[in-house]
C-alpha cells in the first residue's frame, strides 16, 4: 500500500510534466503543451488553471507578430517558487536567483579574498539569507557549484586555495528550518556539463561528455540529461586518471594525474618557467599574447593539446558519447594548437571509431556554465511531484 505522500505526489504527475515542458520549451502554448502531453484541450485548460491558482504557472499574451489572432504562452508565475544558486570559483563567488523558467538573475560577483574557508562559507551564507529575505517563502532549494572536489556536503579538495575538508552545510543554516530547504552541492565541471546537455552545445544528445579545464580538469558524463554524480557526488574527477607522468605527485595525493599535463602549470613547465601562482591567468595570458611563434611556447601548447586530445580519445573509448563539449580553458588550449589536438584525438581512438568520431565542440555557456547547471539541479528538485505538492499545500 502506498504512503499518503506518495499518492499525493502521484496526483501532481501531470502538473510536473507540464512544468517540465515550460522549462524545456520557453514560450510554449497551451495547445502545443496538450499535444506534447497527449491530453485533451479541456484537460490542458483545467491543468493550467490549477497551476495558475497555485501560483506555479501563468498564461500571458505572446509578443505581437503582426496581424492575426493573439496567441498566449505559458510562463512561470510571478510569485512562484525560486532557486538560489551559488558559484564558488578560485578567485570570486557569485549568486543568482531563478524561477521555473531557469534563466538566472545574476548578482555581481564578489572577490574571494579571505584565506579562511570558514569565513567564506559565512559570507556566502549571509548572502543566501539576504536573497531569501528579499523573496520570503518563495525559495525552495539552494544549489551550489564549487570549483573543487566535493563529497556529500564537504569540499574535500580546493586546489587553487589549498583548502581541504571544508564543511559547506552551514550555507543554509540561517534559513527557516520549517521549510526544510535542501542544500544541493556539485562540482563546477559536472554542473557545467549538465548545463551544456540541457541547454547548450550538447542539447539533444543522448550521451554527452563534458570536460572543463581550470586548475586541473573535471567533467561529467550526462546520459539523457542526467549527470553521473557517483555515490557521494564526487564523480567526474577525470583529471585524476593516471594519464600523466607517474613520477609527478599531484596535490590530490595520487601520482601521474592527467591534471598535471593539461593546464597552466604544464605550460609553464614545458616553457621552463616556475609554476604560476594563478595557472588560469597564466595560460590565458600566454595564449592571448603575440609570442605563439616562439618555439618553446609553440612546443608547450603542442604538448598540452596533445595530452588533452589523447586523454579525450581514451574517455571516448570508455564512455561512447554522442558528443564531447569543452569548457573553461579547454577551448583556448585546443585552439592554440588545434593540429596537435586533432592528431592526438584521432590517433587515440579505437579503429572502429575513427570514421565516425564524436565531435568535440566548445561549450555555449562559457564561464557561466556551472551556475546554469546549479540552477538546473535546484529546479529538478523544485519541480518534482512531491515538491509541487508541498508548494501547493503551503
XYZ file of C-alpha atoms in Angstrom:
394
model
C 0.000 0.000 0.000
C 1.410 3.394 -0.965
C 2.110 6.013 1.645
C -0.089 9.157 1.715
C 2.713 11.386 0.444
C 3.285 9.019 -2.491
C -0.350 9.209 -3.571
C -0.301 12.985 -3.167
C 2.765 13.252 -5.378
C 1.136 10.998 -7.976
C -1.721 13.472 -8.312
C 0.869 16.045 -9.350
C 2.432 13.928 -12.076
C 0.682 15.721 -14.943
C 1.448 19.097 -13.392
C 5.140 18.211 -13.140
C 5.148 17.169 -16.792
C 3.620 20.471 -17.861
C 6.064 22.463 -15.745
C 8.877 20.452 -17.325
C 7.673 21.475 -20.781
C 7.676 25.141 -19.782
C 11.270 24.702 -18.583
C 12.366 22.909 -21.739
C 10.451 24.985 -24.291
C 10.166 28.636 -23.241
C 7.155 30.287 -24.853
C 5.226 27.064 -25.373
C 1.479 27.465 -25.924
C -1.237 25.575 -24.076
C -2.289 23.833 -27.304
C 1.232 22.650 -28.058
C 1.677 21.504 -24.457
C -1.543 19.470 -24.711
C -0.213 17.753 -27.833
C 3.139 17.001 -26.172
C 1.392 15.514 -23.116
C -1.237 13.642 -25.101
C -4.155 15.240 -23.264
C -7.301 16.993 -24.474
C -7.669 20.722 -24.888
C -10.094 20.770 -21.972
C -7.695 18.787 -19.808
C -4.902 21.239 -20.565
C -7.175 24.185 -19.747
C -8.059 22.672 -16.388
C -4.415 21.841 -15.621
C -3.216 25.355 -16.454
C -5.992 26.865 -14.321
C -4.964 24.657 -11.413
C -1.293 25.660 -11.692
C -2.220 29.304 -12.011
C -4.320 29.070 -8.835
C -1.299 27.654 -7.019
C 0.952 30.406 -8.439
C 3.143 27.998 -10.361
C 2.412 28.911 -13.986
C 0.675 31.762 -15.760
C -0.646 32.328 -19.265
C 0.147 35.645 -20.913
C -0.136 37.191 -24.393
C 2.730 36.274 -26.706
C 4.798 39.065 -28.260
C 2.906 40.517 -31.207
C 3.913 39.258 -34.671
C 1.573 41.402 -36.741
C -1.958 40.620 -37.785
C -3.806 37.521 -36.759
C -5.425 36.066 -33.708
C -3.488 36.905 -30.491
C -1.619 33.931 -29.016
C -0.984 33.213 -25.364
C 2.032 31.376 -23.971
C 2.804 29.637 -20.694
C 5.410 31.049 -18.361
C 6.454 30.852 -14.678
C 4.128 32.640 -12.271
C 5.459 35.937 -10.960
C 5.003 34.697 -7.379
C 6.122 31.124 -7.993
C 8.953 29.102 -6.412
C 12.584 30.138 -6.732
C 16.030 28.573 -6.536
C 19.094 30.290 -5.109
C 22.244 29.190 -6.945
C 25.804 29.974 -5.889
C 29.062 29.508 -7.800
C 32.289 29.333 -5.761
C 35.270 29.849 -8.067
C 39.025 30.158 -7.443
C 39.018 33.989 -7.298
C 35.407 35.011 -6.638
C 31.882 33.801 -5.988
C 28.509 34.798 -7.341
C 24.870 34.280 -6.527
C 21.761 34.075 -8.695
C 18.016 33.619 -8.352
C 15.984 31.657 -10.859
C 12.311 30.815 -11.270
C 10.866 27.760 -13.009
C 11.930 29.216 -16.364
C 15.536 28.577 -15.358
C 17.102 31.850 -16.525
C 19.312 33.061 -13.644
C 19.244 36.656 -12.464
C 22.850 37.272 -11.505
C 24.231 39.094 -8.523
C 27.537 40.918 -9.074
C 30.493 38.568 -8.443
C 32.239 39.095 -5.106
C 36.030 38.705 -4.812
C 37.167 35.687 -2.813
C 39.637 37.467 -0.539
C 39.679 35.535 2.713
C 42.308 32.819 3.258
C 39.928 31.265 5.794
C 37.363 28.893 4.241
C 35.066 29.211 7.257
C 34.872 32.975 6.686
C 33.974 32.426 3.024
C 31.213 29.987 3.997
C 29.846 32.511 6.491
C 29.952 35.292 3.885
C 28.107 33.253 1.263
C 25.609 32.008 3.880
C 24.801 35.618 4.774
C 24.228 36.473 1.110
C 21.952 33.437 0.729
C 19.912 34.548 3.729
C 19.648 38.084 2.319
C 18.431 36.691 -1.015
C 15.861 34.567 0.800
C 14.638 37.552 2.814
C 14.008 39.512 -0.382
C 11.606 36.780 -1.542
C 10.363 35.222 1.716
C 8.718 31.854 1.312
C 9.455 31.505 -2.403
C 12.903 29.923 -2.206
C 12.569 26.125 -2.276
C 16.156 24.980 -2.877
C 19.729 26.228 -2.618
C 22.219 24.748 -5.074
C 25.951 25.379 -5.043
C 28.658 24.864 -7.657
C 32.212 24.536 -6.331
C 35.454 24.594 -8.324
C 36.790 21.625 -6.401
C 36.159 18.041 -5.413
C 33.004 17.592 -3.361
C 31.739 14.625 -1.397
C 28.247 14.944 0.061
C 28.219 18.369 1.765
C 32.001 18.721 2.092
C 34.549 20.377 -0.161
C 37.285 17.774 0.131
C 39.820 19.461 -2.163
C 40.027 23.038 -3.455
C 43.397 23.074 -5.216
C 43.527 26.792 -6.168
C 43.318 27.761 -2.491
C 44.992 24.767 -0.936
C 41.848 24.040 1.095
C 40.606 20.591 2.061
C 37.732 19.100 4.055
C 35.596 22.259 4.220
C 32.098 21.787 5.642
C 29.572 23.525 3.362
C 26.438 22.594 5.330
C 26.378 25.957 7.194
C 25.499 27.682 3.894
C 21.785 27.174 4.654
C 21.957 27.160 8.449
C 20.277 30.582 8.696
C 17.251 29.664 6.559
C 13.892 28.814 8.171
C 14.010 25.229 9.414
C 10.302 24.506 8.955
C 10.605 24.770 5.166
C 13.340 22.108 5.050
C 15.099 23.840 2.138
C 17.619 21.385 0.650
C 21.272 22.236 0.012
C 22.408 20.677 -3.278
C 26.174 20.750 -3.899
C 28.035 19.819 -7.082
C 31.398 20.146 -8.745
C 31.601 23.023 -11.234
C 32.603 20.862 -14.191
C 29.824 18.371 -13.503
C 27.245 21.136 -13.371
C 28.656 22.857 -16.455
C 28.281 19.533 -18.264
C 24.665 19.333 -17.150
C 24.045 22.855 -18.480
C 25.603 22.016 -21.857
C 23.488 18.856 -22.123
C 20.243 20.593 -21.182
C 20.525 23.934 -22.985
C 23.992 24.167 -24.547
C 26.203 22.607 -27.213
C 25.185 19.032 -26.299
C 21.444 19.708 -26.253
C 19.588 16.761 -27.758
C 22.454 14.290 -27.318
C 21.557 11.084 -25.531
C 25.054 10.663 -24.072
C 27.324 13.684 -23.675
C 30.797 14.035 -22.192
C 31.821 17.451 -20.881
C 35.364 18.382 -19.860
C 36.373 21.640 -18.198
C 39.928 22.848 -17.592
C 40.806 25.381 -14.909
C 43.429 24.452 -12.344
C 43.292 20.829 -13.436
C 40.412 19.143 -15.199
C 36.987 17.843 -14.268
C 33.939 16.813 -16.176
C 30.741 14.878 -16.385
C 29.100 12.102 -18.319
C 25.481 13.128 -18.903
C 23.026 10.471 -20.052
C 19.518 11.552 -21.092
C 20.017 14.882 -19.313
C 21.171 13.359 -16.003
C 24.839 13.581 -14.903
C 26.583 10.617 -13.310
C 27.249 12.041 -9.834
C 28.656 8.993 -8.065
C 27.784 7.651 -4.627
C 28.787 10.878 -2.857
C 28.717 13.461 -5.662
C 32.436 13.111 -6.432
C 32.247 11.507 -9.882
C 33.855 13.129 -12.926
C 37.323 13.756 -11.477
C 38.831 12.871 -14.845
C 41.933 14.926 -14.141
C 42.988 12.308 -11.616
C 43.083 9.436 -14.088
C 46.773 8.385 -14.360
C 47.261 9.616 -17.936
C 50.303 11.656 -16.867
C 53.897 11.136 -15.759
C 53.874 8.641 -12.849
C 56.885 10.377 -11.304
C 54.866 13.541 -10.670
C 52.894 13.808 -7.447
C 49.541 15.596 -7.691
C 48.171 17.808 -4.881
C 45.366 15.243 -4.590
C 47.885 12.717 -3.239
C 47.981 10.449 -6.288
C 50.834 10.160 -8.782
C 50.747 10.564 -12.545
C 47.468 12.527 -12.689
C 46.303 13.854 -16.073
C 45.709 17.202 -14.287
C 49.427 17.954 -14.270
C 49.739 17.772 -18.078
C 46.870 19.917 -19.345
C 46.728 23.371 -17.699
C 48.785 26.485 -16.980
C 51.122 24.530 -14.704
C 52.006 22.227 -17.596
C 52.547 25.145 -19.973
C 54.980 26.782 -17.533
C 56.863 23.522 -17.038
C 57.292 22.990 -20.787
C 58.368 26.610 -21.311
C 60.885 26.294 -18.497
C 59.285 28.750 -16.097
C 58.351 28.242 -12.464
C 54.850 27.149 -11.540
C 52.486 30.151 -11.811
C 50.611 31.433 -8.795
C 47.473 31.701 -10.935
C 47.610 28.947 -13.589
C 44.375 30.120 -15.239
C 45.501 33.723 -15.721
C 48.930 32.491 -16.816
C 47.503 30.223 -19.520
C 45.149 32.910 -20.809
C 47.946 35.458 -20.885
C 50.267 33.192 -22.858
C 47.521 32.145 -25.276
C 46.451 35.738 -25.842
C 49.948 37.041 -26.445
C 51.778 37.613 -29.710
C 54.530 35.102 -28.996
C 52.984 31.861 -30.259
C 55.742 31.701 -32.873
C 58.335 31.245 -30.098
C 59.484 27.632 -30.351
C 59.312 26.988 -26.599
C 55.790 28.401 -26.334
C 54.680 26.670 -29.523
C 56.051 23.404 -28.196
C 54.354 23.898 -24.827
C 50.948 24.341 -26.432
C 51.561 21.359 -28.705
C 52.399 19.178 -25.707
C 49.357 20.302 -23.714
C 46.959 19.999 -26.658
C 48.341 16.541 -27.426
C 47.713 15.417 -23.849
C 44.169 16.810 -23.941
C 43.415 15.149 -27.287
C 44.851 11.781 -26.295
C 43.002 11.779 -22.984
C 39.689 12.701 -24.596
C 40.146 9.827 -27.039
C 40.593 7.475 -24.104
C 37.408 8.750 -22.481
C 35.513 8.411 -25.770
C 36.671 4.800 -25.959
C 35.459 4.340 -22.385
C 32.113 6.162 -22.454
C 30.972 6.054 -26.116
C 29.400 9.566 -26.092
C 27.466 11.165 -28.941
C 29.349 14.430 -28.438
C 32.146 15.926 -26.338
C 31.902 19.523 -25.120
C 34.680 21.683 -23.696
C 34.607 24.420 -21.067
C 36.919 26.638 -19.054
C 40.380 26.898 -20.632
C 39.930 23.824 -22.800
C 38.687 25.662 -25.930
C 41.592 28.127 -25.675
C 44.226 25.417 -25.205
C 42.837 23.331 -28.047
C 42.596 26.357 -30.336
C 46.206 27.334 -29.715
C 47.424 24.004 -31.131
C 44.456 22.560 -32.990
C 46.526 20.373 -35.350
C 48.266 18.684 -32.428
C 44.947 18.184 -30.653
C 43.245 16.725 -33.729
C 46.105 14.331 -34.438
C 46.264 13.065 -30.855
C 42.484 12.690 -30.634
C 42.263 10.670 -33.823
C 45.310 8.530 -33.025
C 43.899 7.650 -29.607
C 40.555 6.386 -30.892
C 39.853 2.718 -31.443
C 39.872 1.832 -35.141
C 36.119 1.400 -35.472
C 35.536 4.924 -34.097
C 37.874 6.839 -36.406
C 35.434 7.293 -39.282
C 32.614 8.431 -37.015
C 34.409 10.118 -34.130
C 32.184 12.087 -31.760
C 32.525 15.827 -32.465
C 34.416 17.886 -29.902
C 32.592 21.206 -29.506
C 33.195 24.344 -27.475
C 30.520 24.807 -24.813
C 27.913 27.537 -25.289
C 27.544 28.665 -21.678
C 31.172 29.651 -21.157
C 32.216 30.640 -17.657
C 28.568 30.772 -16.535
C 28.032 27.073 -17.249
C 28.462 25.916 -13.628
C 25.889 28.430 -12.377
C 23.402 27.404 -15.076
C 23.953 23.803 -14.018
C 23.416 24.666 -10.359
C 20.113 26.306 -11.308
C 19.130 23.167 -13.217
C 19.671 20.761 -10.308
C 17.818 23.121 -7.998
C 14.852 23.268 -10.353
C 14.892 19.491 -10.794
C 14.129 19.313 -7.078
C 11.659 22.184 -7.021
C 9.596 20.845 -9.924
C 9.308 17.232 -8.733
C 5.809 15.916 -7.984
C 6.474 15.893 -4.238
C 7.870 19.436 -4.169
C 4.996 20.827 -6.245
C 2.518 19.189 -3.887
C 4.307 20.718 -0.878
C 4.320 24.145 -2.531
C 0.561 23.892 -3.135
C -0.089 22.956 0.490
C 1.953 25.848 1.830
